């Protein structure tokens, strides 16, 4: 795999770069809410990015984007994002997510994290962290929807490389109710299992 120079964030992932511009949410939409809580141990593992709002940070990712989350002993979460580039090779980057709220026994309240892909020695910088809010999670954890307060970034993640038609339809309807622009939502292909 190539060392990251191109893939800055996932969604999956997802993951919002810290220099997000403040973009106003649609006027009719209520403020976006993160889930009341998130069990980090259950959320850990591999997620496949199945849809997203295209963004600058993932412009070179053509398929097979995934994120692996691993809960660390200090309560932080190690993040490994990877994707396939146009030449067929994989690009990856390792980062860290941390809760912005209360953490009790591996559960964060609310489901709001900050993510940084800066080198570890630069993560003390206040501008190196981006918002990562889990705003929807299937009852059985088979899919998750991630965004941030401005609704400028959006990722749909799944434990499998593809959503069922029923899940895709339900997610799209819910996103529309939440004020997201479905015209911007783009499916993300998976040609082979991510490495």
mmCIF file of C-alpha atoms in Angstrom:
data_model
loop_
_atom_site.group_PDB
_atom_site.id
_atom_site.type_symbol
_atom_site.label_atom_id
_atom_site.label_comp_id
_atom_site.label_asym_id
_atom_site.label_seq_id
_atom_site.Cartn_x
_atom_site.Cartn_y
_atom_site.Cartn_z
ATOM 1 C CA UNK A 1 0.000 0.000 0.000
ATOM 2 C CA UNK A 2 1.109 3.505 -0.647
ATOM 3 C CA UNK A 3 1.684 5.747 2.313
ATOM 4 C CA UNK A 4 -1.073 8.277 2.577
ATOM 5 C CA UNK A 5 -0.585 11.405 0.668
ATOM 6 C CA UNK A 6 -3.961 11.422 -0.949
ATOM 7 C CA UNK A 7 -6.484 9.837 1.372
ATOM 8 C CA UNK A 8 -6.988 12.260 4.226
ATOM 9 C CA UNK A 9 -10.266 11.104 5.684
ATOM 10 C CA UNK A 10 -13.061 8.626 5.354
ATOM 11 C CA UNK A 11 -16.067 8.435 6.272
ATOM 12 C CA UNK A 12 -16.770 6.032 6.868
ATOM 13 C CA UNK A 13 -16.658 7.045 7.716
ATOM 14 C CA UNK A 14 -15.998 8.080 7.513
ATOM 15 C CA UNK A 15 -14.300 11.014 8.836
ATOM 16 C CA UNK A 16 -14.485 14.773 8.827
ATOM 17 C CA UNK A 17 -11.264 16.705 8.317
ATOM 18 C CA UNK A 18 -10.613 19.270 10.999
ATOM 19 C CA UNK A 19 -10.634 22.257 8.687
ATOM 20 C CA UNK A 20 -14.322 21.847 7.815
ATOM 21 C CA UNK A 21 -15.833 25.118 6.700
ATOM 22 C CA UNK A 22 -18.913 26.153 8.637
ATOM 23 C CA UNK A 23 -21.727 25.635 6.162
ATOM 24 C CA UNK A 24 -25.263 26.447 7.200
ATOM 25 C CA UNK A 25 -27.684 23.528 7.332
ATOM 26 C CA UNK A 26 -30.791 23.799 5.148
ATOM 27 C CA UNK A 27 -33.090 26.480 6.548
ATOM 28 C CA UNK A 28 -36.027 24.094 7.068
ATOM 29 C CA UNK A 29 -33.971 21.424 8.808
ATOM 30 C CA UNK A 30 -33.817 21.172 12.576
ATOM 31 C CA UNK A 31 -30.333 21.043 14.123
ATOM 32 C CA UNK A 32 -28.697 17.687 13.511
ATOM 33 C CA UNK A 33 -28.575 15.359 16.515
ATOM 34 C CA UNK A 34 -26.026 12.654 17.277
ATOM 35 C CA UNK A 35 -27.272 9.442 18.870
ATOM 36 C CA UNK A 36 -27.710 9.740 22.627
ATOM 37 C CA UNK A 37 -25.004 7.104 23.177
ATOM 38 C CA UNK A 38 -22.633 4.778 21.353
ATOM 39 C CA UNK A 39 -21.037 1.572 22.615
ATOM 40 C CA UNK A 40 -17.484 1.854 21.318
ATOM 41 C CA UNK A 41 -16.753 -1.855 21.716
ATOM 42 C CA UNK A 42 -19.730 -2.769 19.503
ATOM 43 C CA UNK A 43 -18.870 -0.040 17.008
ATOM 44 C CA UNK A 44 -15.292 -1.309 16.668
ATOM 45 C CA UNK A 45 -14.281 -3.484 13.749
ATOM 46 C CA UNK A 46 -14.527 -3.063 9.984
ATOM 47 C CA UNK A 47 -16.994 -0.787 8.243
ATOM 48 C CA UNK A 48 -17.412 -0.453 4.486
ATOM 49 C CA UNK A 49 -18.231 2.952 3.041
ATOM 50 C CA UNK A 50 -21.258 2.311 0.806
ATOM 51 C CA UNK A 51 -22.329 5.914 0.110
ATOM 52 C CA UNK A 52 -21.078 9.446 0.765
ATOM 53 C CA UNK A 53 -21.200 13.072 -0.132
ATOM 54 C CA UNK A 54 -18.139 13.363 -2.392
ATOM 55 C CA UNK A 55 -15.432 15.405 -0.721
ATOM 56 C CA UNK A 56 -11.985 16.787 -1.435
ATOM 57 C CA UNK A 57 -10.223 14.434 0.949
ATOM 58 C CA UNK A 58 -11.383 11.267 -0.804
ATOM 59 C CA UNK A 59 -11.167 12.511 -4.373
ATOM 60 C CA UNK A 60 -8.635 9.832 -5.356
ATOM 61 C CA UNK A 61 -10.570 6.914 -3.840
ATOM 62 C CA UNK A 62 -12.383 5.102 -6.650
ATOM 63 C CA UNK A 63 -13.650 2.036 -4.752
ATOM 64 C CA UNK A 64 -13.261 -0.352 -1.828
ATOM 65 C CA UNK A 65 -13.122 2.259 0.925
ATOM 66 C CA UNK A 66 -13.225 0.889 4.450
ATOM 67 C CA UNK A 67 -12.503 1.947 8.002
ATOM 68 C CA UNK A 68 -11.301 -0.241 10.850
ATOM 69 C CA UNK A 69 -11.899 0.987 14.389
ATOM 70 C CA UNK A 70 -10.082 -0.448 17.397
ATOM 71 C CA UNK A 71 -10.837 0.577 20.966
ATOM 72 C CA UNK A 72 -7.665 1.467 22.862
ATOM 73 C CA UNK A 73 -7.126 0.950 26.609
ATOM 74 C CA UNK A 74 -7.273 4.710 27.270
ATOM 75 C CA UNK A 75 -10.772 4.958 25.727
ATOM 76 C CA UNK A 76 -9.608 6.460 22.438
ATOM 77 C CA UNK A 77 -10.264 4.673 19.143
ATOM 78 C CA UNK A 78 -7.585 3.849 16.589
ATOM 79 C CA UNK A 79 -8.820 4.451 13.030
ATOM 80 C CA UNK A 80 -7.400 2.834 9.897
ATOM 81 C CA UNK A 81 -8.903 4.127 6.641
ATOM 82 C CA UNK A 82 -8.083 2.609 3.285
ATOM 83 C CA UNK A 83 -9.292 2.772 -0.297
ATOM 84 C CA UNK A 84 -8.478 1.610 -3.793
ATOM 85 C CA UNK A 85 -6.944 4.179 -6.167
ATOM 86 C CA UNK A 86 -7.441 4.382 -9.938
ATOM 87 C CA UNK A 87 -4.223 2.417 -10.577
ATOM 88 C CA UNK A 88 -5.556 -0.496 -8.493
ATOM 89 C CA UNK A 89 -3.293 0.065 -5.506
ATOM 90 C CA UNK A 90 -4.520 0.739 -1.977
ATOM 91 C CA UNK A 91 -3.861 3.889 -0.001
ATOM 92 C CA UNK A 92 -4.261 4.061 3.771
ATOM 93 C CA UNK A 93 -3.960 6.360 6.734
ATOM 94 C CA UNK A 94 -4.025 5.757 10.480
ATOM 95 C CA UNK A 95 -5.615 8.202 12.891
ATOM 96 C CA UNK A 96 -7.343 8.496 16.228
ATOM 97 C CA UNK A 97 -10.873 9.287 17.381
ATOM 98 C CA UNK A 98 -11.785 10.568 20.822
ATOM 99 C CA UNK A 99 -15.058 11.336 22.538
ATOM 100 C CA UNK A 100 -16.157 14.922 23.046
ATOM 101 C CA UNK A 101 -18.619 13.891 25.756
ATOM 102 C CA UNK A 102 -18.812 11.546 28.698
ATOM 103 C CA UNK A 103 -17.328 8.031 28.536
ATOM 104 C CA UNK A 104 -18.684 5.380 30.882
ATOM 105 C CA UNK A 105 -17.601 1.766 30.538
ATOM 106 C CA UNK A 106 -16.814 2.077 26.789
ATOM 107 C CA UNK A 107 -20.030 3.998 26.052
ATOM 108 C CA UNK A 108 -19.880 7.607 24.923
ATOM 109 C CA UNK A 109 -22.714 10.044 25.554
ATOM 110 C CA UNK A 110 -23.640 11.552 23.104
ATOM 111 C CA UNK A 111 -22.254 9.768 20.009
ATOM 112 C CA UNK A 112 -19.958 12.644 19.131
ATOM 113 C CA UNK A 113 -16.306 12.083 18.403
ATOM 114 C CA UNK A 114 -13.408 14.094 17.067
ATOM 115 C CA UNK A 115 -11.007 12.496 14.603
ATOM 116 C CA UNK A 116 -7.451 13.400 13.676
ATOM 117 C CA UNK A 117 -5.159 12.018 11.006
ATOM 118 C CA UNK A 118 -2.291 14.294 11.882
ATOM 119 C CA UNK A 119 0.928 12.557 12.946
ATOM 120 C CA UNK A 120 0.667 11.573 16.620
ATOM 121 C CA UNK A 121 3.175 14.222 17.682
ATOM 122 C CA UNK A 122 0.962 16.979 16.170
ATOM 123 C CA UNK A 123 -2.389 15.858 17.571
ATOM 124 C CA UNK A 124 -2.154 18.339 20.424
ATOM 125 C CA UNK A 125 -2.987 21.095 17.913
ATOM 126 C CA UNK A 126 -6.592 22.292 18.336
ATOM 127 C CA UNK A 127 -7.222 22.593 14.580
ATOM 128 C CA UNK A 128 -6.169 19.025 13.823
ATOM 129 C CA UNK A 129 -9.474 17.447 14.891
ATOM 130 C CA UNK A 130 -12.687 17.103 12.861
ATOM 131 C CA UNK A 131 -16.218 16.269 14.001
ATOM 132 C CA UNK A 132 -17.548 12.732 13.584
ATOM 133 C CA UNK A 133 -21.127 12.281 14.754
ATOM 134 C CA UNK A 134 -22.908 8.938 14.542
ATOM 135 C CA UNK A 135 -26.440 10.067 13.725
ATOM 136 C CA UNK A 136 -28.072 6.715 12.964
ATOM 137 C CA UNK A 137 -27.241 3.114 13.774
ATOM 138 C CA UNK A 138 -29.250 0.025 12.857
ATOM 139 C CA UNK A 139 -30.623 -1.849 15.861
ATOM 140 C CA UNK A 140 -28.351 -4.791 15.096
ATOM 141 C CA UNK A 141 -25.392 -2.572 14.109
ATOM 142 C CA UNK A 142 -25.409 -3.591 10.435
ATOM 143 C CA UNK A 143 -25.208 -0.001 9.180
ATOM 144 C CA UNK A 144 -24.359 3.458 10.506
ATOM 145 C CA UNK A 145 -24.769 6.998 9.229
ATOM 146 C CA UNK A 146 -22.091 9.564 10.087
ATOM 147 C CA UNK A 147 -22.116 13.333 9.588
ATOM 148 C CA UNK A 148 -21.456 16.577 11.467
ATOM 149 C CA UNK A 149 -23.548 19.614 12.467
ATOM 150 C CA UNK A 150 -23.334 21.509 9.150
ATOM 151 C CA UNK A 151 -24.471 18.464 7.108
ATOM 152 C CA UNK A 152 -21.655 19.255 4.665
ATOM 153 C CA UNK A 153 -20.157 15.781 5.107
ATOM 154 C CA UNK A 154 -22.034 12.491 5.066
ATOM 155 C CA UNK A 155 -21.047 8.845 5.037
ATOM 156 C CA UNK A 156 -23.158 5.701 5.043
ATOM 157 C CA UNK A 157 -21.257 2.747 6.476
ATOM 158 C CA UNK A 158 -22.149 -0.929 6.476
ATOM 159 C CA UNK A 159 -20.718 -4.093 7.970
ATOM 160 C CA UNK A 160 -21.089 -5.632 4.494
ATOM 161 C CA UNK A 161 -19.816 -4.160 1.197
ATOM 162 C CA UNK A 162 -23.411 -3.535 0.061
ATOM 163 C CA UNK A 163 -26.667 -2.476 1.685
ATOM 164 C CA UNK A 164 -29.867 -4.384 1.118
ATOM 165 C CA UNK A 165 -32.427 -2.571 -1.019
ATOM 166 C CA UNK A 166 -34.673 -2.205 2.040
ATOM 167 C CA UNK A 167 -31.880 -0.658 4.155
ATOM 168 C CA UNK A 168 -30.851 1.686 1.353
ATOM 169 C CA UNK A 169 -34.440 2.874 0.915
ATOM 170 C CA UNK A 170 -34.944 3.353 4.663
ATOM 171 C CA UNK A 171 -31.684 5.305 5.014
ATOM 172 C CA UNK A 172 -32.497 7.568 2.066
ATOM 173 C CA UNK A 173 -35.966 8.338 3.445
ATOM 174 C CA UNK A 174 -34.546 9.082 6.889
ATOM 175 C CA UNK A 175 -31.805 11.325 5.446
ATOM 176 C CA UNK A 176 -34.365 13.305 3.497
ATOM 177 C CA UNK A 177 -36.415 13.793 6.686
ATOM 178 C CA UNK A 178 -33.241 15.072 8.383
ATOM 179 C CA UNK A 179 -32.670 17.751 5.738
ATOM 180 C CA UNK A 180 -29.886 16.086 3.724
ATOM 181 C CA UNK A 181 -29.685 16.722 -0.027
ATOM 182 C CA UNK A 182 -30.097 13.285 -1.614
ATOM 183 C CA UNK A 183 -28.918 14.613 -4.973
ATOM 184 C CA UNK A 184 -25.421 14.852 -3.455
ATOM 185 C CA UNK A 185 -25.430 11.282 -2.094
ATOM 186 C CA UNK A 186 -23.229 9.014 -4.193
ATOM 187 C CA UNK A 187 -22.940 5.242 -3.972
ATOM 188 C CA UNK A 188 -19.435 3.922 -3.425
ATOM 189 C CA UNK A 189 -18.497 0.647 -5.159
ATOM 190 C CA UNK A 190 -16.743 -2.356 -3.681
ATOM 191 C CA UNK A 191 -15.033 -4.583 -6.198
ATOM 192 C CA UNK A 192 -13.336 -6.923 -3.747
ATOM 193 C CA UNK A 193 -13.114 -7.308 0.030
ATOM 194 C CA UNK A 194 -11.041 -4.491 1.520
ATOM 195 C CA UNK A 195 -7.645 -5.479 2.902
#
